[in-house]
Coordinates of C-alpha atoms in Angstrom, one line a residue:
X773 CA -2.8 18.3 -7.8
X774 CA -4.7 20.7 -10.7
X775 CA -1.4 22.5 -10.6
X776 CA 0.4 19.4 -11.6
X777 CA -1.4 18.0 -14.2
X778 CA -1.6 21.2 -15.6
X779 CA 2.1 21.5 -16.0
X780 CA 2.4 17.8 -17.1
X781 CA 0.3 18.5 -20.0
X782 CA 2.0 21.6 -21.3
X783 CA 5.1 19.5 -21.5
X784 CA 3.6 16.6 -22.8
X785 CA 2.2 19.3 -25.4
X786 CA 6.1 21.3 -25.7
X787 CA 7.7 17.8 -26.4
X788 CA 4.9 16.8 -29.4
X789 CA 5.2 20.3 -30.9
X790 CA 9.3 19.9 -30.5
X791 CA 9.5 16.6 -32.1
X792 CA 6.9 16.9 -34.5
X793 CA 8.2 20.3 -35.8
X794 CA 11.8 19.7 -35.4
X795 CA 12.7 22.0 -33.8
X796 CA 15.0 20.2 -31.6
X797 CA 16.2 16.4 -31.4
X798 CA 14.8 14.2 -27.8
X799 CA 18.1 12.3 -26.5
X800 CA 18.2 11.4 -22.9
X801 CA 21.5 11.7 -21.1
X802 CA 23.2 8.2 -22.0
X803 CA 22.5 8.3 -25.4
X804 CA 24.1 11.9 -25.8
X805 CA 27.1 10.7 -24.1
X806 CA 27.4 7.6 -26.0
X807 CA 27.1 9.9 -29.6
X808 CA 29.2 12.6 -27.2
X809 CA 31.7 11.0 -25.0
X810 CA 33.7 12.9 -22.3
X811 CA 36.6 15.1 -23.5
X812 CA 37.6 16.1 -19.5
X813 CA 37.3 14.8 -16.3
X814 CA 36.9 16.6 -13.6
X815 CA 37.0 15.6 -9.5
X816 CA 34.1 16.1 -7.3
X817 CA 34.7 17.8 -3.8
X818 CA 34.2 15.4 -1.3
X819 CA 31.6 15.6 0.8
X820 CA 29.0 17.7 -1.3
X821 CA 25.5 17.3 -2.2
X822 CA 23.1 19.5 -4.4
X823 CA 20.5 19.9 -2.2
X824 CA 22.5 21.6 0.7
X825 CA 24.2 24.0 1.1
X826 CA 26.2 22.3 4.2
X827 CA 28.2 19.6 2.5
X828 CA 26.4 16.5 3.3
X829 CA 25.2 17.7 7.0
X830 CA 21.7 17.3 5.6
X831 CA 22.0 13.5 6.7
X832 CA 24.0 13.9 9.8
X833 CA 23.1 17.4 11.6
X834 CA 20.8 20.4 12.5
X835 CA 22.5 22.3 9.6
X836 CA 18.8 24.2 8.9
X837 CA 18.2 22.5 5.6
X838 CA 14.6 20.5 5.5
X839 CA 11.3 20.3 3.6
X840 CA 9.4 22.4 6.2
X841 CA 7.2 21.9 9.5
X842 CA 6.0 23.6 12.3
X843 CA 7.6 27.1 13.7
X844 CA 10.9 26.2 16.0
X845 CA 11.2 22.6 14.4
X846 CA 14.9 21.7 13.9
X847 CA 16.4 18.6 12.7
X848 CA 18.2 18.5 15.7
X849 CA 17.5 14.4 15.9
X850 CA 19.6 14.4 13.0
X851 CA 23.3 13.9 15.4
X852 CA 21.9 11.4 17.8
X853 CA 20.0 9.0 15.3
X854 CA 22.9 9.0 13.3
X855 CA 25.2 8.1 16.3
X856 CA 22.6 5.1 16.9
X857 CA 22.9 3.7 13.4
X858 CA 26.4 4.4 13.4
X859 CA 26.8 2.2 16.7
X860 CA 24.9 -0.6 15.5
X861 CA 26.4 -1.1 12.3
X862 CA 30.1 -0.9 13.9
X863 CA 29.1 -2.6 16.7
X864 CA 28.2 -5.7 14.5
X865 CA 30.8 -5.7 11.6
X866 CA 33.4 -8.0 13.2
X867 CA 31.4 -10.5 14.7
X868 CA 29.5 -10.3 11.4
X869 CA 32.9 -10.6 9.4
X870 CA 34.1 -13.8 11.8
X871 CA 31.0 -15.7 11.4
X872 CA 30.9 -14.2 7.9
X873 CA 34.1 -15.7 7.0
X874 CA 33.0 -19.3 7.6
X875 CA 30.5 -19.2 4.2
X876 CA 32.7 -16.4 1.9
X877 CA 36.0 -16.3 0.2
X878 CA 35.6 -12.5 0.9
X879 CA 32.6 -11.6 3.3
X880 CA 32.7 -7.9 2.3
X881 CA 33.1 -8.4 -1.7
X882 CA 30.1 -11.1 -0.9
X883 CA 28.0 -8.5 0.3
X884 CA 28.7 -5.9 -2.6
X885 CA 27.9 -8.8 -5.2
X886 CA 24.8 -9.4 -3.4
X887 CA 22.9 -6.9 -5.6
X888 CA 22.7 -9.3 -8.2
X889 CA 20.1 -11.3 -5.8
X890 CA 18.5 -8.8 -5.1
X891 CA 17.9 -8.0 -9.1
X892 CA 16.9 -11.7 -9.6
X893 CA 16.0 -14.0 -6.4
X894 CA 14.7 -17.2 -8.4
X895 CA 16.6 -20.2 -6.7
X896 CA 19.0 -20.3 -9.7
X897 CA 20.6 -16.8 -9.9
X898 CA 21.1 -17.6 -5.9
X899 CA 22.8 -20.6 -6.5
X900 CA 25.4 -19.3 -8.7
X901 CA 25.8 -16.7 -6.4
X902 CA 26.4 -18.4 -3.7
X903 CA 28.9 -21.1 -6.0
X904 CA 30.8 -18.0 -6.8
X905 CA 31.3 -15.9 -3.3
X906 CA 31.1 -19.6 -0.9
X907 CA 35.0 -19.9 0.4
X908 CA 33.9 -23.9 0.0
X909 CA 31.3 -26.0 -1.3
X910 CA 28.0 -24.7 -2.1
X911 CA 26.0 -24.1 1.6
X912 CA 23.0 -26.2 2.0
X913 CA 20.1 -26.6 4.2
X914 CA 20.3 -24.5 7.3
X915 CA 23.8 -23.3 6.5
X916 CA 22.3 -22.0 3.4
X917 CA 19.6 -19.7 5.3
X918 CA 22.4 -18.5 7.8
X919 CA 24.5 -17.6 4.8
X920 CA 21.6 -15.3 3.3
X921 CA 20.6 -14.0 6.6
X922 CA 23.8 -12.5 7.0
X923 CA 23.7 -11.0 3.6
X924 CA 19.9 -9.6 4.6
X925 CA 21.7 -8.4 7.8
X926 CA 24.3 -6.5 5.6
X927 CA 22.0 -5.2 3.2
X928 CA 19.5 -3.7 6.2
X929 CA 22.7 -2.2 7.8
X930 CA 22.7 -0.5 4.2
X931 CA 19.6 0.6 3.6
X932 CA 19.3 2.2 7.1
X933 CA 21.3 4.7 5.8
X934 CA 18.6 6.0 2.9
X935 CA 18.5 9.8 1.7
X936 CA 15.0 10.2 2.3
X937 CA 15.1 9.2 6.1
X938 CA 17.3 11.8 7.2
X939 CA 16.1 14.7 4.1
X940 CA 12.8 15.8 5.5
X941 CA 11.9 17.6 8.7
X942 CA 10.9 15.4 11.4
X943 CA 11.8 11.9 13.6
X944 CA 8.6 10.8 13.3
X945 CA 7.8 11.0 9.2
X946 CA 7.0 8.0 7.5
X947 CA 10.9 7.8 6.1
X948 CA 12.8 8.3 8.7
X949 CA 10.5 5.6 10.8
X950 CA 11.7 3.6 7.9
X951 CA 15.2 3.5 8.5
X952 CA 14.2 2.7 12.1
X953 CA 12.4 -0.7 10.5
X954 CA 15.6 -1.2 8.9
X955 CA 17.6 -1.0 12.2
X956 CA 14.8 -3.3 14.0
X957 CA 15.5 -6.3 11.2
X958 CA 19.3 -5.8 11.7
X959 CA 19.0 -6.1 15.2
X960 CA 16.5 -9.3 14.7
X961 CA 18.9 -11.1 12.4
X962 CA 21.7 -10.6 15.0
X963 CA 19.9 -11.8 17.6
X964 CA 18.5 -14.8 15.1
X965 CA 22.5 -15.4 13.2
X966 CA 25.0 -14.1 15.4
X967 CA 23.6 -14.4 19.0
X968 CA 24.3 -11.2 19.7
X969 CA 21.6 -8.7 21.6
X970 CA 21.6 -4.9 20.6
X971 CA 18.4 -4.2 21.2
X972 CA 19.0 -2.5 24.8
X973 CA 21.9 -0.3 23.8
X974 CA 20.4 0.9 20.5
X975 CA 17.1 2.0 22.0
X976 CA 19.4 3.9 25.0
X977 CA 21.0 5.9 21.8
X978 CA 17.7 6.1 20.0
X979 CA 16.3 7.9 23.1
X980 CA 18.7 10.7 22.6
X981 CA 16.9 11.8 19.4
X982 CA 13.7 13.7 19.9
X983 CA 11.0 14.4 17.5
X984 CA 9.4 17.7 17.1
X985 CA 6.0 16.3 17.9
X986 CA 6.0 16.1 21.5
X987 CA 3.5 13.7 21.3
X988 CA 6.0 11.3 19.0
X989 CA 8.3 11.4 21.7
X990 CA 11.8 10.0 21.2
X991 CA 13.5 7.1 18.4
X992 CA 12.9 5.1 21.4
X993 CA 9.1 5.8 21.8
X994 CA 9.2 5.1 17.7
X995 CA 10.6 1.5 17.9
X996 CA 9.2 0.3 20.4
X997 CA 5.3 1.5 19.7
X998 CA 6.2 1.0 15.2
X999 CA 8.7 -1.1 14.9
X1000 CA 9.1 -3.8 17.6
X1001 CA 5.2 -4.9 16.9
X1002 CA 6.1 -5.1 13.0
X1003 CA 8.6 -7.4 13.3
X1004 CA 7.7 -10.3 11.3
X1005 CA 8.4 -14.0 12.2
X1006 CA 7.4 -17.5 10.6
X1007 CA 4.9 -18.2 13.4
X1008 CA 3.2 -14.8 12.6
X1009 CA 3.2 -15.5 8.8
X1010 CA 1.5 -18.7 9.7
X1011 CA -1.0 -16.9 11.9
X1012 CA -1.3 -14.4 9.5
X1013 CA -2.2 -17.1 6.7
X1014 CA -4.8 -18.9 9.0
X1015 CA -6.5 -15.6 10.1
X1016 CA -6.9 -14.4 6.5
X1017 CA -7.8 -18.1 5.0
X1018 CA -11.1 -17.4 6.3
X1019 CA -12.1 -14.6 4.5
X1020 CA -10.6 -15.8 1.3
X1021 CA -9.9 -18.8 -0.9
X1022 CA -5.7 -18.4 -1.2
X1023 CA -3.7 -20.6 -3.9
X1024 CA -1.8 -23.9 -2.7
X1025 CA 1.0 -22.6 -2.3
X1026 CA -0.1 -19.3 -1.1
X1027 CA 2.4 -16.0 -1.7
X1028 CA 2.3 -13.9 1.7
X1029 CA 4.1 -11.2 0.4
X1030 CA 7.7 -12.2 0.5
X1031 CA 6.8 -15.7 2.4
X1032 CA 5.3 -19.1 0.4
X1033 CA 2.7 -20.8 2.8
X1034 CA 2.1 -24.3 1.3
X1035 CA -1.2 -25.8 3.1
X1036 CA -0.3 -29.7 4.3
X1037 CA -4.2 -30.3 5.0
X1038 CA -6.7 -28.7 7.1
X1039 CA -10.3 -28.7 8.0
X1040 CA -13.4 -25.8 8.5
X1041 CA -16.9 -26.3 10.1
X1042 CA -19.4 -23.9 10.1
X1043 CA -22.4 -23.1 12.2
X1044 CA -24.5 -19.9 10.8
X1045 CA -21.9 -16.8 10.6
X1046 CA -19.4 -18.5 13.6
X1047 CA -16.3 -20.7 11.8
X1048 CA -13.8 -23.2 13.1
X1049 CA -11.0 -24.1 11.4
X1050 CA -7.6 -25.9 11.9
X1051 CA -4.6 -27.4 9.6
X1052 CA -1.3 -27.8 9.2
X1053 CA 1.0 -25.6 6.9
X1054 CA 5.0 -25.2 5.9
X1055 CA 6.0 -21.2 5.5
X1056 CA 9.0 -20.8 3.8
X1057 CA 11.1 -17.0 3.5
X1058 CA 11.6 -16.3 -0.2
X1059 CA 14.7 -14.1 0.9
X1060 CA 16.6 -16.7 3.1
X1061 CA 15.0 -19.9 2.5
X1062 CA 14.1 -20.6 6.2
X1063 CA 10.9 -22.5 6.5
X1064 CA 9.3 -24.4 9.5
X1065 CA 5.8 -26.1 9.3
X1066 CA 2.7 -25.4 12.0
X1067 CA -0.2 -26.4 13.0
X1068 CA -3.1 -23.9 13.8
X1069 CA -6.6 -23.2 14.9
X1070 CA -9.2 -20.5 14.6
X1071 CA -12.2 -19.5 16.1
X1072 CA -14.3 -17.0 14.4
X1073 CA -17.6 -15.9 15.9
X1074 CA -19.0 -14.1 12.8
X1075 CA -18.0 -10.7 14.0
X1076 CA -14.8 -9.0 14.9
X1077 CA -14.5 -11.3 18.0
X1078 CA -11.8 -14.3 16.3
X1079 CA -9.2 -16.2 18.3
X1080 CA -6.2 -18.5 17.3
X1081 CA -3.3 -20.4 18.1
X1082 CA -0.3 -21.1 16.4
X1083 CA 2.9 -23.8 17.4
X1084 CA 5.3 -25.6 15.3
X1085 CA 3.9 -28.5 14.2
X1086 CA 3.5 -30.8 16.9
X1087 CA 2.3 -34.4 17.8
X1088 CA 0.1 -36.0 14.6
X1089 CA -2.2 -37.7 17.4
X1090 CA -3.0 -34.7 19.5
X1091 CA -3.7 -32.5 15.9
X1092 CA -6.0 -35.6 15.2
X1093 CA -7.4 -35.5 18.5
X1094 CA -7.9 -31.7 18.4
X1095 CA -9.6 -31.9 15.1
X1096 CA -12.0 -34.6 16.6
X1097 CA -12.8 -32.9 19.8
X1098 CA -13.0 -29.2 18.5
X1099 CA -15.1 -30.4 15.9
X1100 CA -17.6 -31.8 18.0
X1101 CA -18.2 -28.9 20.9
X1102 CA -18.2 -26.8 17.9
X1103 CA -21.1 -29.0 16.0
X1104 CA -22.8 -28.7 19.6
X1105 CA -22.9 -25.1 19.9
X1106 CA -20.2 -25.3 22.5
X1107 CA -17.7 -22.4 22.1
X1108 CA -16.3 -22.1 25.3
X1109 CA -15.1 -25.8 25.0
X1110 CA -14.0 -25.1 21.7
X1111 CA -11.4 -22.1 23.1
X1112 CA -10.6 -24.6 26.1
X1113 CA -9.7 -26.9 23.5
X1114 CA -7.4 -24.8 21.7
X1115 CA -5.8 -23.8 24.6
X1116 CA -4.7 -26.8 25.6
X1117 CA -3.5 -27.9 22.5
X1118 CA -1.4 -24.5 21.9
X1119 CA -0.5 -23.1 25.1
X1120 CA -1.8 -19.7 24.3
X1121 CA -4.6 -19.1 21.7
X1122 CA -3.1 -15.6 21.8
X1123 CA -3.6 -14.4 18.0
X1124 CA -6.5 -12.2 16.9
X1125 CA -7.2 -9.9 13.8
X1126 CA -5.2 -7.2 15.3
X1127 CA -2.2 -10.2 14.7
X1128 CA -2.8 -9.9 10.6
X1129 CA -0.6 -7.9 8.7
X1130 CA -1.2 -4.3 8.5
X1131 CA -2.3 -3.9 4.7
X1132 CA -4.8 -6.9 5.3
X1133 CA -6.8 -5.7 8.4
X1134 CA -9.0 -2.8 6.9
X1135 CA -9.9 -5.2 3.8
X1136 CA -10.7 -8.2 6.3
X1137 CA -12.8 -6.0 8.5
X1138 CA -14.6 -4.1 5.9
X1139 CA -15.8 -8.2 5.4
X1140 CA -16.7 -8.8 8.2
X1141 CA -18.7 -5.5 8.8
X1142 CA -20.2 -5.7 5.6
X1143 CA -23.3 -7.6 7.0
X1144 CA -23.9 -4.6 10.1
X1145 CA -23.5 -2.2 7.9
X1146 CA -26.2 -3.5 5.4
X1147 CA -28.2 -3.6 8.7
X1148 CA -27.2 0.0 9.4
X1149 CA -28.4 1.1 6.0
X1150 CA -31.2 -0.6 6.1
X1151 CA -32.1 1.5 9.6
X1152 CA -31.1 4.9 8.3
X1153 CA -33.1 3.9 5.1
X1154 CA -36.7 3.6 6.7
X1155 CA -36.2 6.4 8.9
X1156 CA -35.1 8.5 5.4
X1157 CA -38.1 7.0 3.5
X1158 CA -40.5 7.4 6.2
X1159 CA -39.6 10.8 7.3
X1160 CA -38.5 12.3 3.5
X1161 CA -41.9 14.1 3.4
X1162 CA -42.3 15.2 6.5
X1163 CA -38.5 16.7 5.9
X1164 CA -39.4 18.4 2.8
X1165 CA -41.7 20.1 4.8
X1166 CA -39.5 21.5 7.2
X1167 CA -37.3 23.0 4.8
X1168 CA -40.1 24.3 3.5
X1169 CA -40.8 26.7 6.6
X1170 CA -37.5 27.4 6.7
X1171 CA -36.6 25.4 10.1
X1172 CA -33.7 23.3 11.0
X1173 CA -34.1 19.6 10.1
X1174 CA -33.3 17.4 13.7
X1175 CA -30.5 16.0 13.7
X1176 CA -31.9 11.8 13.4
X1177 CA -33.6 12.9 10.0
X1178 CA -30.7 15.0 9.1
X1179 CA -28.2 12.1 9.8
X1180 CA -30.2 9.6 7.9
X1181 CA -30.7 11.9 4.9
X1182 CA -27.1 12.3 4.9
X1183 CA -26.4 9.0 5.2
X1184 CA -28.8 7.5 2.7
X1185 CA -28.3 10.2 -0.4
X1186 CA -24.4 9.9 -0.1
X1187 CA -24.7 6.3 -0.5
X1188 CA -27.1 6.5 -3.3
X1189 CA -24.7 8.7 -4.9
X1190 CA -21.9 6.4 -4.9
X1191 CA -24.2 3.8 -6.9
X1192 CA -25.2 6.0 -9.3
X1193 CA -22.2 7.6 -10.6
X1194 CA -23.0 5.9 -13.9
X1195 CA -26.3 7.5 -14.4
X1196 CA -26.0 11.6 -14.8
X1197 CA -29.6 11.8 -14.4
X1198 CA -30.1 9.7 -11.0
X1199 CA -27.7 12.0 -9.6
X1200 CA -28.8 15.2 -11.1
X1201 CA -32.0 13.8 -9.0
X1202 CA -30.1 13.0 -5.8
X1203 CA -28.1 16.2 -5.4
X1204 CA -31.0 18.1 -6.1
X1205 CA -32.9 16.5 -3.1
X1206 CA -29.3 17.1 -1.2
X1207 CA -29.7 20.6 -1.7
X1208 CA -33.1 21.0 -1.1
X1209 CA -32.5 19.2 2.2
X1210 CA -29.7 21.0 2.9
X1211 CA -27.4 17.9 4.1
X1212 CA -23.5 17.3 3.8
X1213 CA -22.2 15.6 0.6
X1214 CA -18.7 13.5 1.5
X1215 CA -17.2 15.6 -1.1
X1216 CA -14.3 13.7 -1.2
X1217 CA -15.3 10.5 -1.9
X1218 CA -17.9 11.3 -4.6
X1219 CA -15.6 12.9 -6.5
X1220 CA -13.6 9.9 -6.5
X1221 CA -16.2 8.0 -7.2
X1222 CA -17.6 9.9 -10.4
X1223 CA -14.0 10.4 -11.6
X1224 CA -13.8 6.7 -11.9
X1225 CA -16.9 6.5 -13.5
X1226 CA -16.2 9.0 -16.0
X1227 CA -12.5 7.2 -16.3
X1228 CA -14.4 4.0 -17.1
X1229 CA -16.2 5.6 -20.0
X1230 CA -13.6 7.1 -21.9
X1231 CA -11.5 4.2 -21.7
X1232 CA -14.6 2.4 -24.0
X1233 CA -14.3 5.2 -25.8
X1234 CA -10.6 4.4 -26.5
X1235 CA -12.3 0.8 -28.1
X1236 CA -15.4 2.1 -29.4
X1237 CA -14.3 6.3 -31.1
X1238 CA -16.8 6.4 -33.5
X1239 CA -19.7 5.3 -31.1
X1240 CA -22.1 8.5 -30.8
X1241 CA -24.2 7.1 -27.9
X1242 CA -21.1 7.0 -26.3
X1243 CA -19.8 10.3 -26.7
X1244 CA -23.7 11.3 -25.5
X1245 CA -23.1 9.6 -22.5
X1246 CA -19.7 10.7 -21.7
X1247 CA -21.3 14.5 -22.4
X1248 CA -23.9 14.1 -19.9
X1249 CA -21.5 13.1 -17.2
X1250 CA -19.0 15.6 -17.9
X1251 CA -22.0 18.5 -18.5
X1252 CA -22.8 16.9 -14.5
X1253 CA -19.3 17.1 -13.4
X1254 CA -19.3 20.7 -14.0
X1255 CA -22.5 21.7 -11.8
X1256 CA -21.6 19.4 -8.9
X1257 CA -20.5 21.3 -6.2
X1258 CA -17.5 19.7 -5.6
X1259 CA -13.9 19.5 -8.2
X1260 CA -13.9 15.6 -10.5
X1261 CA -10.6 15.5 -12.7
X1262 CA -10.9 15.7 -16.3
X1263 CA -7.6 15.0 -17.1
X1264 CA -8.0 11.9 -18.4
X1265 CA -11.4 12.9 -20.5
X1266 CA -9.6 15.4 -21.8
X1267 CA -6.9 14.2 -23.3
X1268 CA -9.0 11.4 -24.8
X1269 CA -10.4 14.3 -26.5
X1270 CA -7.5 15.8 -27.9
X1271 CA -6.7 12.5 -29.1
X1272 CA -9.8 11.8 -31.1
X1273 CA -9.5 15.3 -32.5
X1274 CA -6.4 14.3 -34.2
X1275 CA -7.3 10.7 -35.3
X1276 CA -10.7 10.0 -35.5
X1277 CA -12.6 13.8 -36.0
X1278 CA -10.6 14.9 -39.5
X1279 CA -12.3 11.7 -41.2
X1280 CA -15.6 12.1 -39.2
X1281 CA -15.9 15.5 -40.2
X1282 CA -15.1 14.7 -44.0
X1283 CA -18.2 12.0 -43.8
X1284 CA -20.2 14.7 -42.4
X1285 CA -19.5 16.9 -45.7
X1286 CA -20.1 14.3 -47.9
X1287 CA -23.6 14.5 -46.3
X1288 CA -22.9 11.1 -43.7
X1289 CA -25.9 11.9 -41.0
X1290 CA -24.3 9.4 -39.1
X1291 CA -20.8 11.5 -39.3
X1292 CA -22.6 14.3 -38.9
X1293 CA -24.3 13.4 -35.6
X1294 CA -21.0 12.4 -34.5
X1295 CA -18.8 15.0 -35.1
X1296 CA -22.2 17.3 -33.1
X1297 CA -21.4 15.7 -30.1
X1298 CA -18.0 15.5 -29.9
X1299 CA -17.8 19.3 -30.5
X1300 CA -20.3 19.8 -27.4
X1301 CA -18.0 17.4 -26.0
X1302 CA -14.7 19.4 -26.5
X1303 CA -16.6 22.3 -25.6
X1304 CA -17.3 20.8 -22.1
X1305 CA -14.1 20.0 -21.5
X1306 CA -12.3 23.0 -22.5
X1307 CA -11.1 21.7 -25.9
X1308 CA -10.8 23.5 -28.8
X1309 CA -12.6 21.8 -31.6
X1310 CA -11.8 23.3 -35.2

């Protein structure tokens, strides 16, 4: 990371010195070719890339080419995931292009010109679109989302096919699990458009390719532990909406990522940390246009313990009556009548937080813990403050804290820590007690922590260059960022620096020669400063 920055400012620096000196002129490539346009042409060899050696059997084949991994890894999972892909996208392409045929003048040419949908989505670039490529009038209504959800179909079958899935060294990375997500939404529209079920055949293929880990197992093992469960339907957006609606006050409509959840009406009650609440709502695909509207319920008990129930929306009296008798066992304490109730009402109360979407869970939970965990500190807290002589002591004599007052020292100075990134001196406190006690510092995230801090301040300092107190403060932190005992990045600091030393330090240090104290004060601690941070300061 050092590494990197490092070599990103000695270009950044090359470039200025080029420009500035001209030495050279800065073009990019279309503006050269525009100012110099081709005098030959020349054919590419077929089948070639630049970054192997093979031709293209990077993408296709165990031709040795890869980014790394374990000893005896080969890409061997190239050949049979590419068979699997290959399979699903020919085994779809005619039914696609029969049904296909019923919306476009020219399925094929439809899906090329899709990009420009892609590049603009708002309902009006997809109605000319679709006035352009429809082979008669303009599709509406459900004939409109099937005519999209054959394009999205198309356009996974394309993007299955990406570089980076088949460029690095193993089945299981993150990109090539990727183009399996690809294949799981191509198969999921089939099944959805075209009626056709691939599922079975494709994972038979799939389980032909085997990842190095043995512990990944097969493409098979991958789709059906990663991608099956991710598969995203309207009832799950919709469950999704009314799990997450408790924790947080979402806009009428409400964007769930690519999804619009517009709320129809709804009710909570409350009872100490438990919750109850029901409503109806109408989620709508901002890719196809599908939409269906559903009722829902949800029980939360104030911990991690939360159970709901989703169904397209169904009888107006029985929602009424749901909301009426829920309410009331929940009023009375009744809980078990209150999951009873929701039973009945949808069949299967069978959502929970594990049902929200990936992104959402660790920022839900880290709500809902946030009460224990004050609890938890407040434990570890007494025992530190109780016990903080008694473990001075110790260390004292030279023996071994026990491992309660060692775990509660840790805990309670790396929280401290994290609050008082802002004050150099309350740390300077903090990690000399750490040291004295002789505890573990979560390097990591302090360093984080204090790096944003010090971000913070030169960013005022961006608003505010002339402000000596400033520059004092940002001093002290950076003069405490070089004695902790773990790496910050300066990199911001210090080109803040270098900017100020060409803007704001020539007229600063003219002031301080016509005898400005002020001036003069400044330019002092911008000179420490620079000397801090490894800047030369003339």
């Amino acid at each position: 990371g050092h590494l990197a920055i490092a070599v990103m400012v000695a270009l950044s620096y090359a470039l200025h010195y080029i420009e500035t000196h001209g030495l050279a002129l800065l073009t990019n490539y279309g503006e050269y070719l525009e100012s110099h346009p081709p005098k030959h042409e020349v054919e590419i060899v077929e089948n070639t890339s630049w970054s192997c050696a093979h031709g293209i059997e990077r993408w296709r084949a165990d031709c040795g080419c890869h980014t790394g991994g374990g000893p005896g890894w080969t890409q061997s999972w190239r050949a049979p995931l590419r068979q699997a892909l290959d399979w699903l996208r020919d085994e779809l392409a005619p039914v696609w292009e029969r049904e296909a045929k019923g919306f476009f003048a020219d399925p094929w040419g439809a899906r090329d010109a899709y990009v420009e949908v892609l590049l603009d989505r708002s309902p009006a670039s997809v109605d000319a679109f679709l006035g352009r490529v429809s082979a008669g009038p303009v599709p509406a209504g459900e004939r409109r989302v099937r005519a999209l959800k054959l394009l999205e179909l198309q356009r996974h079958a394309q993007l299955m096919y990406t570089s980076c899935g088949w460029f690095f060294n193993d089945l299981a990375g993150i990109e090539t699990v990727q183009i399996l997500r690809y294949a799981g939404r191509v198969a999921q529209i089939a099944r959805e458009v075209l009626r056709v079920t691939v599922e079975p055949e494709l994972l038979r293929l799939l389980g032909r390719a085997k990842s190095n880990v043995p512990a990944a197992g097969s493409g098979r093992d991958l789709y059906e532990r990663i991608v099956r469960p991710s598969v995203v339907d309207l009832p799950q957006v919709a469950a999704h909406y009314a799990v997450s609606a408790l924790f947080e006050d979402y806009p009428n409509p409400a964007p769930i990522y690519c999804f619009s959840v517009e709320r129809e009406n709804g009710r909570t009650f409350r009872a100490g940390r438990a919750r109850l609440a029901a409503g109806r709502v109408r989620v709508t695909s901002g890719l196809t246009g599908k939409t269906g509207a559903f009722a829902f319920g949800v029980l939360h008990f104030g911990d991690h313990n939360l159970n709901a129930g989703v169904i397209h929306d169904g009888d107006p009296e029985a929602y009424a009556l749901l909301i009426a008798e829920a309410g009331g066992a929940f009023e009375d304490g009744d809980l078990p009548q209150v999951i009873r109730l929701l039973d009945r009402y949808f069949g299967d109360v069978s959502y929970s937080l594990k049902s929200l979407f990936r992104d959402e869970q660790r920022r839900i939970l880290d709500r809902i813990l946030a009460a224990t965990l004050a609890e938890v500190e407040d434990e570890f807290r007494h025992v530190y403050e109780q016990q903080a002589p008694l473990m001075r002591f110790l260390k004292t004599l030279g023996s071994p804290l026990p491992r309660a007052f060692a775990a509660a020292a840790e805990f309670v100075l790396n929280v401290d820590l994290r609050r008082a990134v802002s004050d150099p001196e309350e740390v300077q406190r903090l990690l000399a007690e750490q040291a004295l006690l002789g505890v573990e510092l979560e390097g990591q995230e302090l360093s984080y922590a204090l790096g944003q801090a010090l971000d913070a301040l030169v960013d005022r300092l961006r608003d505010q260059p002339d402000d000596p107190d400033l520059l004092r403060r940002i001093g002290a932190m950076v003069a405490l960022v070089r004695s902790a005992p773990f790496d910050v990045d300066l990199w911001r600091a210090q080109n803040r620096c270098y900017e100020l030393l060409r803007t704001v330090y020539p007229e600063q240090s003219g002031k301080a020669g016509e005898g400005d104290a002020a001036a003069a004060e400044w330019v002092c601690r911008f000179r420490q400063l620079g000397e801090r941070l490894a800047v030369r300061v003339g």
